[in-house]
């Protein structure tokens, strides 16, 4: 079972190490972790995708709350959450297949952000299934390199995590 | 005072902060980057106890905290000084003891450059502190010290480390001490949920076989009086963990002794057969529960604890109540009546008669270690007993009747050999009115024996009672039982003449080799009023009994009595 946790933390040095260290020490698995500043510059938001059953999730949440620098932890439910991830793919390409790749990029509403004689870089934003789908379609051309940001997520509607 | 501002150095500001926090004693060891702080200490009213190894400073601060309930303070220099504190900090973390550890650090501009005596102590101690700080601006120092003491002493107590770069201690600051702390990520729950408390009360009244399982949380919440009242009101027997010793009177008819690996048979049988386990300030440690699956498997479990993360961590509980043990117990008392335990108490009385703690009397005049504990108890029943870790620790827990909280001080979670002697120093400094005895082994004592110099120089009349069996006894016991008596690296016989060692430091040394010398030795030590070491030569292959083998259920408890 995968859960998306939205964790509001003090924007201070060492916070990432505290959170990551806690996960490592207690043996919890992180699928992805992103961190960035919020509308309040003293607060950062971590979006952590964690794997585990309900008991593990309960412990993860409690252990996060024990950290002094953690202000609030919310378990975001898929049905009332929008989530996005960005990925960059450096794909092998030349004059022969460039247009074929561009068609795929169009279908996924992705973008080409760099073109070189033997490669191009595709930028795609979406949920996890979309990114995995385009990755599958690009793979036959040869993915030289790729990078994913990890998931960011917000609750739908006026009510937020921090309010 | 609080509102006044005065311009001063960071070092001076630190001392001001410590005054405001009511700190009267610091255990520490100086070093290069601490020179500005030590210069301020020189003219301050704070008593500084110079130890001989920083590890002892941390343990002594913990002993001080455990004996008083106040936050203990230790101080060490950067690099090796700081890393030497690590074991003591980890010990305080495992046993939830309030402590503030102050460390010097290389100047801010040199941090990260592998400077002389630099160690990333905030990084190193992240997993073993409740929180830690690296001070980056002297203006933050008062707020950080205020927060450090607040965090260490509230909620589930624990150690907090503050790392002080040298330049911070020489920079100037307009001193202002904040009145209160504002930590939006830290807000411990003290008041328990009343609905849960009422549910617990109903379960208690329905219960025919209740058992109270109480731990260190009862001590730190100062809830011993409420615990006793509850036990008597609902008529439930009480077992206290190693860290909970003294939380319930050891001479009370409802007392079951300690549970778990070296607990009493009747405590373990009672837990296993109970229909309601009332757990207060405990964390279901593996040394208590044995095989988790079969622990108290017939019982509903009420778990009272201030740390929500302890709820259902190891054992799934039915009625969790998060909050302060004192608050919750005093409210539970209002709502609950008596349980249905008449027959149950009779059954437990039967177990107590059938399976008492016991040991084989010696054939001759040899000294049985259990006998020493009984004699210490007889001579000074209100002493503070501090222990190291090993067989002697278990005997001290089994055979001394602790009647008051904060009279038994021992390393529980971490199991730190070398803990007891420095912790005893801290306890004696905090409670000079009390007889403080470090119940020690010949192995453990040698891990911090250098502190003899500390007690002699400062005239801290701690009594060290070495149970000298020439072995690392607990490991030897396991080798005897599980490894066919192959005593690999556990024989330490004739390491040193402990009496001469004591004398070399200027302390009183006493040796007892016969049974009838035990009591006079204890009496002489107390009467002397001096730092004293007693070398009790005890039977070398005595085992701690009874014992639950690792991984077994706690009712599968064996007698390990040595046949004469």
XYZ file of C-alpha atoms in Angstrom:
727
model
C 0.000 0.000 0.000
C 1.377 3.408 -0.935
C 0.560 6.595 0.884
C 1.284 10.205 0.067
C 2.182 12.227 3.125
C 2.228 15.985 3.093
C 4.560 17.119 5.843
C 4.877 20.746 6.892
C 8.271 21.375 8.479
C 10.259 24.296 9.830
C 12.366 25.749 7.028
C 15.660 25.202 8.855
C 18.943 23.544 8.061
C 19.090 19.892 9.010
C 15.376 19.194 8.724
C 15.764 16.967 5.684
C 18.478 14.993 7.486
C 16.218 14.539 10.517
C 13.330 13.251 8.426
C 15.448 11.062 6.157
C 17.411 9.746 9.132
C 14.241 8.808 10.968
C 13.004 6.821 7.972
C 16.339 5.031 7.609
C 16.681 4.294 11.316
C 13.184 2.915 11.718
C 13.405 0.908 8.498
C 10.579 2.582 6.583
C 10.756 2.679 2.803
C 10.470 5.962 0.954
C 9.425 5.772 -2.695
C 9.964 9.465 -3.236
C 10.538 12.612 -1.264
C 10.333 16.179 -2.476
C 10.849 19.325 -0.494
C 10.365 22.992 -1.200
C 9.364 26.233 0.407
C 5.660 27.151 0.832
C 3.591 30.330 0.791
C 5.019 30.915 4.280
C 8.809 31.259 3.878
C 9.422 29.839 7.359
C 7.717 26.581 6.408
C 8.740 23.934 3.885
C 6.499 21.221 2.567
C 7.759 17.702 2.110
C 5.761 15.340 -0.023
C 6.733 11.815 0.924
C 5.486 8.695 -0.805
C 5.837 5.821 1.606
C 5.071 2.136 1.281
C 3.476 0.109 4.056
C 0.274 -1.167 5.598
C -1.919 0.889 7.919
C 0.127 0.003 10.988
C 3.347 1.125 9.339
C 1.686 4.325 8.191
C 0.456 4.997 11.713
C 3.952 4.579 13.111
C 5.509 6.703 10.347
C 3.040 9.483 11.069
C 3.656 9.327 14.816
C 7.407 9.213 14.448
C 7.297 12.198 12.082
C 5.170 14.104 14.569
C 7.756 13.376 17.267
C 10.351 15.402 15.394
C 10.341 18.890 16.864
C 10.762 20.523 13.447
C 7.716 18.751 12.004
C 4.665 20.985 12.287
C 1.943 18.882 10.678
C 1.567 15.557 8.903
C -1.363 14.773 6.589
C -2.100 11.544 4.799
C -3.413 12.675 1.410
C -6.153 10.433 0.043
C -5.982 9.885 -3.696
C -9.646 10.815 -4.263
C -9.359 14.366 -2.947
C -5.808 15.119 -3.989
C -4.147 16.386 -7.135
C -0.677 15.091 -7.626
C 1.968 15.746 -10.219
C 5.449 14.672 -11.006
C 7.871 15.918 -13.612
C 10.360 13.828 -15.549
C 13.055 14.600 -18.097
C 14.041 11.943 -20.633
C 17.133 12.179 -22.823
C 16.159 10.049 -25.793
C 18.424 8.841 -28.593
C 17.133 10.315 -31.798
C 18.218 11.377 -35.241
C 16.546 12.684 -38.382
C 14.908 9.321 -39.044
C 12.839 9.046 -35.885
C 12.612 12.598 -34.625
C 9.098 13.180 -35.904
C 7.887 9.894 -34.533
C 9.074 10.926 -31.064
C 7.484 14.340 -31.504
C 4.131 12.694 -32.147
C 4.352 10.786 -28.871
C 5.344 13.979 -27.111
C 2.273 15.718 -28.550
C -0.092 12.982 -27.459
C 1.172 13.248 -23.894
C 1.168 17.019 -23.953
C 4.855 16.833 -23.106
C 7.518 19.189 -24.440
C 10.836 18.937 -26.152
C 13.242 21.256 -24.384
C 16.532 20.353 -26.051
C 17.421 18.976 -29.450
C 20.880 17.760 -30.441
C 22.017 15.812 -33.514
C 21.802 12.463 -31.714
C 19.427 13.094 -28.836
C 16.669 15.189 -27.480
C 15.297 15.922 -24.022
C 11.593 15.473 -23.355
C 9.925 17.163 -20.404
C 6.712 15.631 -19.144
C 4.471 16.516 -16.238
C 1.650 14.389 -14.919
C 0.715 11.716 -12.505
C 2.764 8.619 -12.100
C 0.850 6.484 -14.634
C 1.297 9.092 -17.333
C 5.024 9.316 -16.735
C 5.356 5.573 -16.767
C 3.315 5.351 -19.968
C 5.467 7.810 -21.892
C 8.603 6.168 -20.533
C 7.417 2.875 -21.996
C 6.793 4.455 -25.383
C 10.138 6.258 -25.416
C 12.150 3.253 -24.291
C 12.363 1.595 -27.766
C 14.183 4.690 -29.082
C 16.747 4.382 -26.334
C 16.585 6.397 -23.123
C 20.134 7.607 -22.466
C 19.299 9.279 -19.178
C 16.242 10.164 -17.190
C 15.368 12.025 -14.023
C 12.138 12.235 -12.035
C 11.324 14.831 -9.420
C 9.191 12.685 -7.201
C 5.613 13.478 -6.477
C 4.186 16.790 -5.303
C 0.588 16.926 -4.173
C -2.058 19.291 -2.865
C -5.490 18.653 -1.437
C -8.363 19.740 -3.708
C -10.700 22.561 -2.722
C -10.321 25.515 -0.390
C -9.244 23.502 2.651
C -5.515 22.968 2.714
C -3.079 20.917 4.728
C -1.667 23.878 6.567
C -4.971 25.514 7.477
C 15.156 40.323 35.549
C 13.757 38.742 32.433
C 13.060 41.945 30.587
C 16.446 43.545 31.239
C 19.022 43.752 28.504
C 22.738 43.856 29.091
C 25.488 43.509 26.514
C 27.699 40.489 27.111
C 29.600 37.670 25.423
C 27.888 34.470 24.325
C 29.722 32.574 27.064
C 28.398 34.954 29.715
C 24.937 34.747 28.148
C 25.073 30.956 28.346
C 25.782 31.102 32.077
C 22.931 33.626 32.501
C 20.602 31.225 30.694
C 21.668 28.354 32.942
C 20.963 30.490 36.040
C 17.503 31.261 34.703
C 16.884 27.564 34.211
C 17.835 26.896 37.824
C 20.972 24.926 36.989
C 23.160 24.545 40.073
C 25.517 21.807 38.906
C 27.292 20.926 35.662
C 29.368 17.839 34.994
C 32.056 18.530 32.441
C 35.549 18.534 31.060
C 37.267 21.567 29.506
C 38.960 21.888 26.129
C 40.264 24.405 23.618
C 37.016 25.730 22.231
C 35.431 25.819 25.699
C 37.946 28.269 27.161
C 35.532 31.253 27.073
C 32.815 29.202 28.810
C 35.162 27.809 31.452
C 36.456 31.310 32.107
C 32.876 32.371 32.892
C 32.253 29.268 35.003
C 35.312 30.166 37.093
C 33.495 33.147 38.568
C 29.940 31.765 38.502
C 27.885 30.212 41.292
C 27.295 27.071 39.292
C 29.083 24.063 40.723
C 31.216 22.407 38.086
C 32.212 18.811 38.751
C 35.329 17.959 36.793
C 35.144 14.343 35.687
C 37.991 12.312 34.258
C 36.275 11.223 31.047
C 33.404 12.950 29.252
C 31.332 9.760 29.201
C 31.170 10.053 32.974
C 29.921 13.639 32.670
C 26.932 12.470 30.645
C 26.149 9.565 32.986
C 26.576 11.791 36.053
C 24.181 14.358 34.587
C 21.713 11.523 34.076
C 22.185 10.228 37.618
C 21.570 13.763 38.869
C 18.394 13.978 36.796
C 17.103 10.603 37.919
C 17.714 11.336 41.587
C 15.935 14.699 41.457
C 13.639 14.909 38.437
C 15.503 18.054 37.390
C 17.248 18.316 34.038
C 20.887 17.190 34.220
C 23.551 19.211 32.426
C 26.874 18.068 30.987
C 29.522 19.963 29.080
C 32.272 18.711 26.782
C 34.625 20.141 24.252
C 34.456 19.697 20.477
C 35.511 16.543 18.635
C 36.553 13.747 21.015
C 34.973 15.477 24.011
C 31.645 15.547 22.231
C 31.889 12.009 20.864
C 32.749 10.747 24.349
C 29.332 11.988 25.467
C 27.565 9.880 22.870
C 27.041 6.736 24.969
C 25.648 8.784 27.827
C 23.306 10.682 25.534
C 22.080 7.442 23.957
C 21.508 6.031 27.434
C 19.418 9.045 28.456
C 17.466 8.798 25.211
C 16.619 5.130 25.680
C 15.467 5.686 29.265
C 13.763 9.064 28.581
C 15.792 11.094 31.070
C 15.829 14.920 30.867
C 19.325 16.110 30.021
C 20.929 19.034 28.246
C 24.321 18.270 26.721
C 26.393 21.310 25.823
C 29.270 20.812 23.414
C 31.945 23.149 22.175
C 32.430 23.351 18.440
C 35.162 24.746 16.215
C 34.559 28.330 15.045
C 31.674 28.721 12.578
C 34.036 29.666 9.755
C 35.896 26.362 10.117
C 32.901 24.016 10.368
C 33.005 21.481 7.564
C 36.737 21.896 6.957
C 37.822 18.932 9.084
C 39.358 21.365 11.540
C 41.343 20.219 14.582
C 38.986 18.548 17.054
C 36.006 18.948 14.764
C 33.217 16.373 14.798
C 29.715 16.774 13.406
C 28.106 16.121 16.765
C 24.632 17.305 15.764
C 24.734 14.825 12.891
C 26.084 12.066 15.111
C 23.494 12.588 17.842
C 20.443 13.155 15.650
C 19.090 9.632 16.211
C 19.846 9.624 19.960
C 18.552 13.027 21.027
C 15.024 14.292 21.393
C 16.285 17.330 19.508
C 19.567 19.090 18.921
C 20.840 22.503 17.880
C 23.868 24.038 16.251
C 23.909 27.678 17.326
C 24.623 29.818 14.268
C 24.095 33.276 15.689
C 24.692 34.434 19.249
C 21.356 36.269 19.138
C 19.641 32.867 18.955
C 21.492 31.473 21.959
C 19.050 32.433 24.757
C 16.040 31.184 22.780
C 17.814 27.918 21.982
C 18.846 27.284 25.586
C 15.293 28.039 26.723
C 13.909 25.621 24.131
C 16.506 22.974 24.969
C 15.482 22.856 28.631
C 11.812 22.975 27.719
C 12.066 20.108 25.249
C 14.289 18.002 27.521
C 11.964 18.217 30.508
C 8.447 18.206 29.058
C 6.368 15.573 27.290
C 8.378 12.373 27.128
C 11.655 13.640 28.597
C 14.944 13.105 26.827
C 18.356 14.511 26.024
C 18.811 17.687 23.982
C 22.224 18.683 22.662
C 23.332 22.252 21.965
C 26.495 22.651 19.903
C 28.289 25.946 20.543
C 30.873 27.141 17.998
C 33.704 29.013 19.715
C 32.973 32.330 17.982
C 29.412 32.221 19.294
C 30.777 32.195 22.828
C 32.938 35.297 22.227
C 30.459 37.292 20.087
C 28.589 40.041 21.897
C 24.832 39.976 22.440
C 22.222 42.153 24.114
C 21.023 39.561 26.554
C 17.334 38.948 26.723
C 15.828 35.752 28.094
C 12.471 34.840 26.593
C 9.582 34.170 28.989
C 8.132 31.306 27.054
C 8.903 29.033 24.172
C 7.019 28.999 20.925
C 7.408 25.704 19.153
C 4.596 25.081 16.724
C 5.840 21.537 16.037
C 5.977 20.529 19.701
C 2.938 20.405 21.889
C 2.827 17.337 24.126
C -0.528 16.056 25.348
C -0.927 16.029 29.125
C -4.636 15.559 29.611
C -5.927 12.142 28.690
C -9.125 11.628 26.748
C -11.956 11.297 29.265
C -13.975 8.954 27.060
C -10.999 6.595 26.927
C -10.520 6.897 30.688
C -14.181 5.987 31.255
C -13.824 3.019 28.928
C -10.782 1.902 30.876
C -12.701 2.287 34.142
C -15.488 0.076 32.835
C -13.000 -2.596 31.762
C -11.351 -2.493 35.174
C -14.661 -3.024 36.957
C -15.448 -5.970 34.678
C -12.018 -7.526 35.063
C -11.486 -10.640 37.161
C -7.735 -10.884 36.601
C -6.240 -7.414 36.315
C -2.494 -6.725 36.384
C -0.834 -3.313 36.460
C 2.418 -3.157 34.490
C 4.190 0.086 35.394
C 7.444 1.562 34.152
C 9.761 4.526 34.126
C 6.938 6.804 33.010
C 5.440 6.564 36.493
C 8.700 7.864 37.954
C 9.140 10.709 35.471
C 5.497 11.782 35.838
C 5.804 11.696 39.660
C 2.757 9.428 39.641
C 3.797 6.842 42.249
C 1.192 8.013 44.789
C -1.623 7.803 42.226
C -0.418 4.394 41.089
C -0.515 3.054 44.642
C -3.953 4.505 45.200
C -5.238 2.950 41.997
C -3.782 -0.474 42.751
C -5.336 -0.451 46.198
C -8.667 0.837 44.970
C -9.104 -1.657 42.163
C -7.209 -4.398 44.017
C -4.840 -5.219 41.205
C -1.319 -6.609 41.606
C 1.517 -4.419 40.291
C 4.671 -5.379 38.448
C 7.277 -2.687 37.818
C 9.908 -2.789 35.098
C 13.585 -2.202 35.777
C 13.213 1.534 35.173
C 9.951 1.581 37.119
C 11.505 0.222 40.345
C 10.443 2.395 43.271
C 7.329 3.484 41.399
C 5.397 1.104 43.637
C 6.484 0.051 47.145
C 8.528 -3.142 46.993
C 7.152 -4.264 50.362
C 3.490 -3.834 49.391
C 1.326 -6.984 49.404
C 0.156 -6.202 45.858
C 3.735 -5.991 44.534
C 4.773 -8.661 42.060
C 8.390 -7.659 41.502
C 9.852 -7.254 38.060
C 8.438 -8.887 34.922
C 10.295 -10.399 32.000
C 13.573 -12.140 31.378
C 14.813 -12.080 34.975
C 11.549 -11.172 36.567
C 9.711 -13.178 39.173
C 7.830 -16.242 38.065
C 4.638 -14.903 39.613
C 4.867 -11.583 37.765
C 5.236 -13.421 34.473
C 2.510 -15.952 35.240
C 0.183 -13.148 36.310
C 0.726 -11.209 33.074
C 0.203 -14.299 30.954
C -3.012 -15.277 32.693
C -4.428 -11.792 33.196
C -7.626 -10.700 31.487
C -6.729 -7.004 31.720
C -3.252 -5.508 31.542
C -3.047 -1.898 32.679
C 0.224 -0.629 31.218
C 1.418 2.706 32.610
C 4.483 4.515 31.294
C 6.004 1.466 29.674
C 7.103 0.632 26.155
C 6.684 -3.147 25.954
C 10.434 -3.700 25.770
C 11.574 -7.093 24.487
C 13.235 -7.880 27.839
C 9.769 -7.618 29.374
C 7.560 -9.187 26.724
C 9.666 -12.127 25.564
C 7.954 -13.698 22.557
C 5.583 -10.926 21.480
C 2.906 -13.158 20.015
C 2.217 -14.891 23.288
C 2.610 -11.851 25.579
C -0.512 -11.303 27.682
C -2.485 -12.958 24.923
C -5.571 -13.437 27.112
C -5.705 -9.830 28.182
C -7.288 -6.673 26.981
C -4.639 -3.976 27.198
C -5.005 -0.431 28.481
C -1.917 1.605 27.618
C -1.299 4.934 29.332
C 1.667 6.815 27.887
C 2.663 10.372 27.095
C 4.242 9.397 23.778
C 1.623 8.554 21.133
C 4.304 6.752 19.131
C 4.549 4.122 21.874
C 0.911 3.149 21.430
C 0.681 -0.132 19.508
C 4.378 0.041 18.545
C 5.178 -3.467 19.766
C 1.896 -4.799 21.134
C -1.537 -3.936 19.803
C -3.529 -2.251 22.568
C -7.284 -2.046 23.091
C -7.626 1.184 25.055
C -4.836 3.702 24.456
C -4.800 6.803 26.653
C -2.209 9.374 25.636
C -1.155 11.861 28.278
C 0.584 12.440 31.568
C 0.449 9.379 33.820
C -0.255 11.451 36.940
C -3.159 13.285 35.290
C -4.642 10.156 33.798
C -4.312 7.989 36.913
C -5.857 10.661 39.124
C -8.831 10.898 36.735
C -9.099 7.153 36.345
C -9.363 7.001 40.135
C -12.482 9.160 39.984
C -14.268 6.938 37.509
C -13.316 3.425 38.440
C -14.424 1.186 41.237
C -13.124 -2.148 42.384
C -12.334 -5.001 40.009
C -13.496 -8.584 40.552
C -10.070 -9.769 41.656
C -10.683 -11.606 44.967
C -9.964 -15.090 43.606
C -7.220 -13.789 41.392
C -5.325 -12.307 44.333
C -5.613 -15.633 46.139
C -4.167 -17.394 43.138
C -1.294 -14.923 42.982
C -0.608 -15.389 46.691
C -0.372 -19.093 45.953
C 2.171 -18.457 43.184
C 4.197 -16.196 45.442
C 4.420 -18.975 48.034
C 5.117 -21.670 45.470
C 7.653 -19.815 43.330
C 9.433 -17.232 45.474
C 12.687 -15.613 44.399
C 15.318 -17.728 46.028
C 18.938 -18.753 45.923
C 20.906 -21.648 47.337
C 22.516 -20.938 50.681
C 26.262 -21.542 50.468
C 27.741 -24.668 52.041
C 30.536 -22.708 53.693
C 31.141 -19.069 54.384
C 31.326 -17.935 50.761
C 29.460 -14.777 49.824
C 26.380 -15.126 47.672
C 25.811 -11.956 45.646
C 22.101 -11.952 46.470
C 23.034 -11.937 50.142
C 24.993 -8.705 49.703
C 21.921 -7.005 48.221
C 19.800 -8.220 51.140
C 22.363 -6.925 53.606
C 22.577 -3.520 51.901
C 18.776 -3.405 52.103
C 18.876 -4.314 55.795
C 21.535 -1.738 56.682
C 20.188 1.171 54.650
C 16.674 0.561 53.295
C 16.321 4.155 52.099
C 19.607 4.326 50.175
C 19.758 5.265 46.512
C 20.948 2.176 44.683
C 22.657 2.797 41.370
C 23.806 -0.115 39.235
C 26.025 -0.984 36.359
C 24.834 -3.577 33.851
C 24.953 -7.319 34.242
C 24.210 -9.955 36.845
C 24.651 -7.626 39.822
C 22.096 -5.282 38.240
C 19.481 -8.030 38.126
C 20.189 -9.075 41.715
C 19.894 -5.443 42.805
C 16.509 -5.285 41.067
C 15.320 -8.610 42.481
C 16.465 -8.568 46.103
C 16.227 -4.928 47.240
C 12.815 -3.641 48.287
C 12.576 -0.157 46.802
C 9.896 1.811 48.552
C 10.312 5.283 47.043
C 10.664 6.608 43.510
C 14.123 7.814 42.430
C 15.923 5.382 44.723
C 16.848 2.905 42.007
C 18.952 4.218 39.130
C 20.000 1.840 36.405
C 20.706 1.731 32.700
C 17.635 0.033 31.265
C 17.193 0.390 27.536
C 20.774 0.789 26.419
C 22.338 -1.539 28.991
C 25.500 0.497 29.430
C 28.330 -1.082 31.398
C 30.249 1.674 33.162
C 27.072 3.663 33.723
C 26.561 3.090 37.426
C 29.605 4.670 39.019
C 29.342 8.055 37.277
C 25.529 8.003 37.622
C 26.047 7.414 41.359
C 28.292 10.479 41.445
C 25.488 12.526 39.903
C 22.954 11.102 42.353
C 25.164 11.785 45.383
C 25.871 15.350 44.255
C 22.108 15.864 43.891
C 21.179 14.094 47.122
C 24.074 14.487 49.604
C 21.623 13.546 52.372
C 21.234 10.025 50.991
C 23.510 7.017 51.133
C 24.320 6.323 47.485
C 25.650 2.895 46.596
C 26.890 1.844 43.175
C 26.145 -1.857 42.949
C 28.804 -2.878 40.500
C 30.533 -5.778 38.826
C 34.256 -6.136 38.442
C 33.786 -5.798 34.677
C 31.506 -2.760 34.630
C 33.521 -0.899 37.268
C 36.634 -1.050 35.144
C 34.844 0.754 32.324
C 34.817 4.017 34.287
C 37.081 3.383 37.271
C 39.016 6.579 36.486
C 36.186 8.466 38.195
C 37.692 7.454 41.544
C 39.745 10.608 41.087
C 36.560 12.658 40.697
C 34.975 11.453 43.936
C 38.156 11.853 45.915
C 39.009 15.312 44.569
C 35.467 16.583 45.155
C 34.909 14.496 48.292
C 31.739 12.859 46.989
C 31.245 9.929 49.367
C 29.807 7.392 46.956
C 30.068 3.764 48.006
C 31.097 1.343 45.288
C 30.114 -2.232 46.030
C 31.916 -4.464 43.553
C 30.402 -7.921 43.204
C 33.719 -9.452 42.203
C 33.261 -12.831 40.563
C 36.231 -12.612 38.216
C 33.952 -12.857 35.214
C 31.887 -10.767 32.862
C 29.169 -12.631 34.653
C 26.076 -12.202 32.523
C 27.880 -13.159 29.335
C 29.506 -16.047 31.193
C 26.044 -17.178 32.300
C 24.853 -17.299 28.698
C 28.035 -19.108 27.663
C 27.413 -21.653 30.403
C 23.824 -22.261 29.380
C 23.858 -21.852 25.606
C 27.511 -22.356 24.581
C 28.582 -25.404 26.587
C 30.605 -23.489 29.195
C 33.059 -22.224 26.594
C 34.037 -19.089 28.507
C 35.366 -17.138 25.581
C 36.928 -13.822 26.689
C 34.807 -13.522 29.823
C 37.317 -14.436 32.530
C 38.828 -11.259 34.015
C 40.078 -12.748 37.270
C 42.896 -10.871 39.058
C 42.580 -7.805 36.841
C 43.603 -5.525 39.642
C 43.653 -5.324 43.417
C 40.565 -3.118 43.852
C 41.364 -2.240 47.462
C 44.825 -0.991 46.523
C 43.303 0.841 43.562
C 40.929 2.665 45.894
C 43.801 3.482 48.237
C 45.956 4.690 45.375
C 43.270 7.272 44.605
C 43.000 8.213 48.278
C 39.678 6.480 48.856
C 38.835 3.899 51.478
C 39.189 0.321 50.274
C 37.553 -2.614 52.047
C 37.638 -6.262 51.083
C 35.083 -8.851 52.166
C 35.690 -12.495 51.377
C 33.440 -14.196 53.923
C 29.734 -14.054 54.544
C 30.045 -12.550 58.016
C 32.225 -9.733 56.684
C 29.510 -8.420 54.393
C 27.440 -6.433 56.825
C 30.369 -4.899 58.741
C 31.897 -3.812 55.438
C 28.706 -1.966 54.464
C 28.405 -0.398 57.896
C 32.037 0.685 57.886
C 31.656 2.249 54.452
C 28.634 4.275 55.518
C 30.171 5.288 58.839
C 33.380 6.464 57.176
C 31.602 9.229 55.249
C 34.383 8.909 52.685
C 34.488 7.742 49.098
C 34.664 4.003 49.598
C 35.122 0.926 47.486
C 34.136 -2.478 48.827
C 35.541 -5.472 47.010
C 33.104 -8.313 47.711
C 34.624 -11.571 46.548
C 31.555 -13.560 45.519
C 30.907 -17.005 44.199
C 32.197 -16.887 40.645
C 29.652 -19.009 38.786
C 26.426 -17.910 40.431
C 23.604 -17.426 37.920
C 20.768 -14.930 37.767
C 17.599 -16.910 38.216
C 14.900 -17.339 37.124
C 15.400 -16.743 33.435
C 13.310 -16.645 30.283
C 15.474 -17.795 27.358
C 15.643 -15.238 24.530
C 12.675 -15.601 22.198
C 10.590 -17.705 24.592
C 7.240 -16.735 26.083
C 7.620 -15.209 29.536
C 5.797 -18.021 31.296
C 8.460 -20.418 29.980
C 10.674 -19.270 32.830
C 13.410 -21.502 34.180
C 15.190 -21.940 37.482
C 18.935 -21.788 37.022
C 19.869 -22.699 40.518
C 23.329 -24.104 40.931
C 23.268 -27.361 42.844
C 25.855 -27.415 45.598
